[in-house]
XYZ file of C-alpha atoms in Angstrom:
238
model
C 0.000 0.000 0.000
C 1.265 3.651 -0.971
C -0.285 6.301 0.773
C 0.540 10.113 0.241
C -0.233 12.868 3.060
C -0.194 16.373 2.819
C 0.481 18.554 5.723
C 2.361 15.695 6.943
C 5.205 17.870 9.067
C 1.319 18.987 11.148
C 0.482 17.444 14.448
C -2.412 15.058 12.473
C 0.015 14.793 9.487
C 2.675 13.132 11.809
C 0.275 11.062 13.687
C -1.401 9.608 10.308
C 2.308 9.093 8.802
C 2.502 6.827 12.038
C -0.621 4.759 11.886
C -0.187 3.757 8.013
C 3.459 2.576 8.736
C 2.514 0.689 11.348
C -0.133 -0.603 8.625
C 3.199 -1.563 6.702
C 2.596 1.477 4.303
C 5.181 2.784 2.304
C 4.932 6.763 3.050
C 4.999 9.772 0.563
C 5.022 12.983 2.616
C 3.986 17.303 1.597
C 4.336 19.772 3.176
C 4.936 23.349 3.100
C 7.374 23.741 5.874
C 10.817 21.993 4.504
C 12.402 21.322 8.259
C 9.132 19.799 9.702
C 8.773 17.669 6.748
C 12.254 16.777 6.653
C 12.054 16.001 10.401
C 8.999 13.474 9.813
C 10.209 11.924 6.744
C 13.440 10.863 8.254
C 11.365 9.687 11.016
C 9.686 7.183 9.053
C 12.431 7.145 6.077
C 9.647 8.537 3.586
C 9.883 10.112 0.371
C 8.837 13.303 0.654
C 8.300 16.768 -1.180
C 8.023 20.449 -0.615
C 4.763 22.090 -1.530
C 2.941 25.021 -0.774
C -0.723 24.159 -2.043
C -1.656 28.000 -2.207
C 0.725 27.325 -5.332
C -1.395 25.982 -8.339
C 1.990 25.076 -10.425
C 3.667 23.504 -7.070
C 0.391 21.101 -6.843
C 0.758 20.293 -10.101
C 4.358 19.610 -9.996
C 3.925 17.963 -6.923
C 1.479 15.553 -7.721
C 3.239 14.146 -10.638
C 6.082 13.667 -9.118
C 4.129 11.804 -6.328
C 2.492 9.491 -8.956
C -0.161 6.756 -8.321
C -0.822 6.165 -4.592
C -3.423 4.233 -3.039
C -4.434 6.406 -0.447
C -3.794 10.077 -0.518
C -5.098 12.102 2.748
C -6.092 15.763 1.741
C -4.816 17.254 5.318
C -2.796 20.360 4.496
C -4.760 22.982 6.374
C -4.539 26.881 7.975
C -6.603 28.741 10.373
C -6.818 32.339 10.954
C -8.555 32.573 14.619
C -10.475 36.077 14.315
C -14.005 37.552 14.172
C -15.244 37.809 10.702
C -15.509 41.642 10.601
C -11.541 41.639 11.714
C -10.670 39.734 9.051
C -7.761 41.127 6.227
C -8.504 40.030 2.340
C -5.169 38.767 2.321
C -6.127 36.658 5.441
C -9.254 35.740 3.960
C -7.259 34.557 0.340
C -4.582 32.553 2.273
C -7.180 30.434 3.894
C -9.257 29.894 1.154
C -6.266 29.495 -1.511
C -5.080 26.862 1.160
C -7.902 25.024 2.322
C -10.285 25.079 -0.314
C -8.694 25.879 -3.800
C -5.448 23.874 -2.638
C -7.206 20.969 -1.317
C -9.469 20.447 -3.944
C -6.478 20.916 -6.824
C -4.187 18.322 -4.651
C -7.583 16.021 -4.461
C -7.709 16.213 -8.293
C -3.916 15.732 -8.823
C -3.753 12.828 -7.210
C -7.107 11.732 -8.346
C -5.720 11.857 -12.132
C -2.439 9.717 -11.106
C -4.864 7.270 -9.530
C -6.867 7.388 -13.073
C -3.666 6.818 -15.304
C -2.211 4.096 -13.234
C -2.103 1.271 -15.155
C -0.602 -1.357 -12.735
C -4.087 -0.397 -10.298
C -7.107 0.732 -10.290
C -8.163 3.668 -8.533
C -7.454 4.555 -4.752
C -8.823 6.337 -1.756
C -8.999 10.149 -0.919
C -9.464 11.174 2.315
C -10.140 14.800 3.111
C -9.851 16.877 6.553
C -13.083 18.888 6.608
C -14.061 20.148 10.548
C -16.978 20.263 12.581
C -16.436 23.822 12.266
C -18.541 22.726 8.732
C -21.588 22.108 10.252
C -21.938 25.195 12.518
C -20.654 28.878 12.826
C -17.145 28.717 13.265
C -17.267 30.840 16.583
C -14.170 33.403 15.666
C -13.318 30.607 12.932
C -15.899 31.565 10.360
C -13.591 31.891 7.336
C -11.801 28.442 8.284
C -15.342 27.118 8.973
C -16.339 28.478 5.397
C -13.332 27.181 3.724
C -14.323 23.389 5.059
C -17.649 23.375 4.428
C -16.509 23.877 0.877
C -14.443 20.791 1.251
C -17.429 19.361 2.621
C -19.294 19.609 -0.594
C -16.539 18.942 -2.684
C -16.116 15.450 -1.244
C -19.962 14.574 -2.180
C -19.472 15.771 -5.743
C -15.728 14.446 -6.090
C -17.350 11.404 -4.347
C -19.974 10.527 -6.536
C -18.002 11.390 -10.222
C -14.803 9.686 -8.979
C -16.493 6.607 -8.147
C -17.231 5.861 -11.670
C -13.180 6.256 -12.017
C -12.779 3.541 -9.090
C -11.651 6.378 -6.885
C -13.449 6.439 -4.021
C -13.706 9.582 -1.989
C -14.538 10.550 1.680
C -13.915 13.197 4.320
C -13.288 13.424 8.172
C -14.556 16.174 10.122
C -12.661 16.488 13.739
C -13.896 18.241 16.501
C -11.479 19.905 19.142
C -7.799 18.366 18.639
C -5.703 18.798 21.485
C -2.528 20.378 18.736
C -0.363 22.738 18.095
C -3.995 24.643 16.204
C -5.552 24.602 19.174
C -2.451 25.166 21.723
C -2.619 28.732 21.778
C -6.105 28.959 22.638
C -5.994 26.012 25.220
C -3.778 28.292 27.601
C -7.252 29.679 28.274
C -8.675 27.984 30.931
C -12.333 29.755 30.112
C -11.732 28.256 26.643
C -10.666 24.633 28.134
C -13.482 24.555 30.269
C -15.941 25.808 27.524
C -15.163 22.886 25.029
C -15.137 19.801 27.196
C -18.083 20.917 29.311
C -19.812 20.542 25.226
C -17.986 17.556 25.000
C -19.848 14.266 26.066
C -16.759 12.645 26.403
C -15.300 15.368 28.712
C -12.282 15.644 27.163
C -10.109 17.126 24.004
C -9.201 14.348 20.941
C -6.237 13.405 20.378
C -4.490 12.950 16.735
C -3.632 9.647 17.004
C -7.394 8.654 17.549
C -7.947 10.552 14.176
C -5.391 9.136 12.595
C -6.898 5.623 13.182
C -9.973 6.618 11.882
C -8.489 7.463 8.187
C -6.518 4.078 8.331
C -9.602 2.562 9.261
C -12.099 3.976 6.956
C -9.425 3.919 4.052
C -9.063 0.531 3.712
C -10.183 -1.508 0.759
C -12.876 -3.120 2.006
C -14.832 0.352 3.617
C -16.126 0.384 -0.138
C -19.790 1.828 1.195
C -18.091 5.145 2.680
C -18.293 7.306 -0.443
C -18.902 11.056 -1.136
C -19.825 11.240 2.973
C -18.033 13.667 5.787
C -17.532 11.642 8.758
C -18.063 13.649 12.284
C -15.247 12.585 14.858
C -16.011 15.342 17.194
C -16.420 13.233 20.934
C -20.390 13.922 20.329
C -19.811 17.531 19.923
C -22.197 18.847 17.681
C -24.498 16.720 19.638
C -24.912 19.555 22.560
């Protein structure tokens, strides 16, 4: 099994670089940030490449010289934590040229390397959507925005890809304990906001998430297609 991750030098990156090798996967690692993705590659001796996904010629680059993967997990994400109204355009590009644009031209690079493998057929693309998605953001509401977009895109890229043997899916977290979340965690007000919403009482951890792509990315999870799956501890549910 190949499997390719992007934002793989990221807290969820790292963790999901872990659980596939531990799957025996051989590893094919993005990221923007050449010493953390040099850091995690030699930690797993993976291939790996620097991309900035903002970049439409460095995702097409990139994804050719990736090639046909099995899996590719669409995690390369930002977040700008502000009210709406405080918001800069150039904020507001940077997320969306990121996090939707970016995602959705990795999702079809690697899509069309799936397509023109000839040893294979098709693969598996997971994408990192948020619970954010499904509500207001609260002082996320352009990284909120940006997901729901991915949201969407996975049901149409899920339902056209299929017929291509690519089967598509996306995984919405709810509050990681990472390095995304480690500024505002410092707040105890903000601690003690999101696990008394939490029915499990308690922040997720990466690693949990990361078990959830190998899981639902296997070959077998063939009825997961085109859907956003919430892994937010029950969340939304409050």
């Amino acid at each position: 099994m190949r499997v390719a991750i992007s934002g793989a030098g990221g807290d969820l990156g790292q963790a999901s670089a872990e659980a596939f090798a531990a799957a025996g996967a051989e590893l094919v690692l993005v990221d923007r940030d050449p010493r953390r993705l040099k850091a995690t590659a030699e930690r797993f001796g993976a291939v790996h490449h620097v991309c900035d996904q903002s970049d439409r010629s460095a995702v097409a680059r990139t994804c050719e010289a990736i090639g046909a993967v099995d899996v590719f997990v669409n995690n390369a994400g930002i977040m700008v934590r502000k009210n709406l109204l405080d918001h800069t355009d150039d904020e507001i590009d940077a997320v969306l040229n990121v996090n939707l644009r970016g995602s959705i031209l990795m999702a079809l690079g690697m899509a069309r390397q799936m397509r023109s493998n000839k040893g294979r057929r098709g693969g598996v693309i997971c994408n990192l959507a948020t619970q954010h998605a499904f509500a207001g953001g609260g002082g996320r509401g352009i990284y909120a925005t940006s997901k729901a977009g991915i949201v969407q895109f996975t049901k149409a890229a899920g339902a056209e890809l299929a017929l291509e043997g690519i089967r598509v899916f996306a995984i919405a977290p709810g509050p990681v304990a990472n390095a995304m979340t480690a500024q505002a965690r410092e707040s105890a007000s903000y601690r003690d906001a999101v696990i008394s919403r939490m029915p499990i009482a308690r922040f997720l951890e990466s690693g949990e998430i990361a078990d959830l792509i190998v899981q639902l990315s296997h070959p077998d999870m063939t009825a997961v297609v085109g859907t956003t799956v919430l892994a937010d501890g029950g969340g939304i549910l409050t």
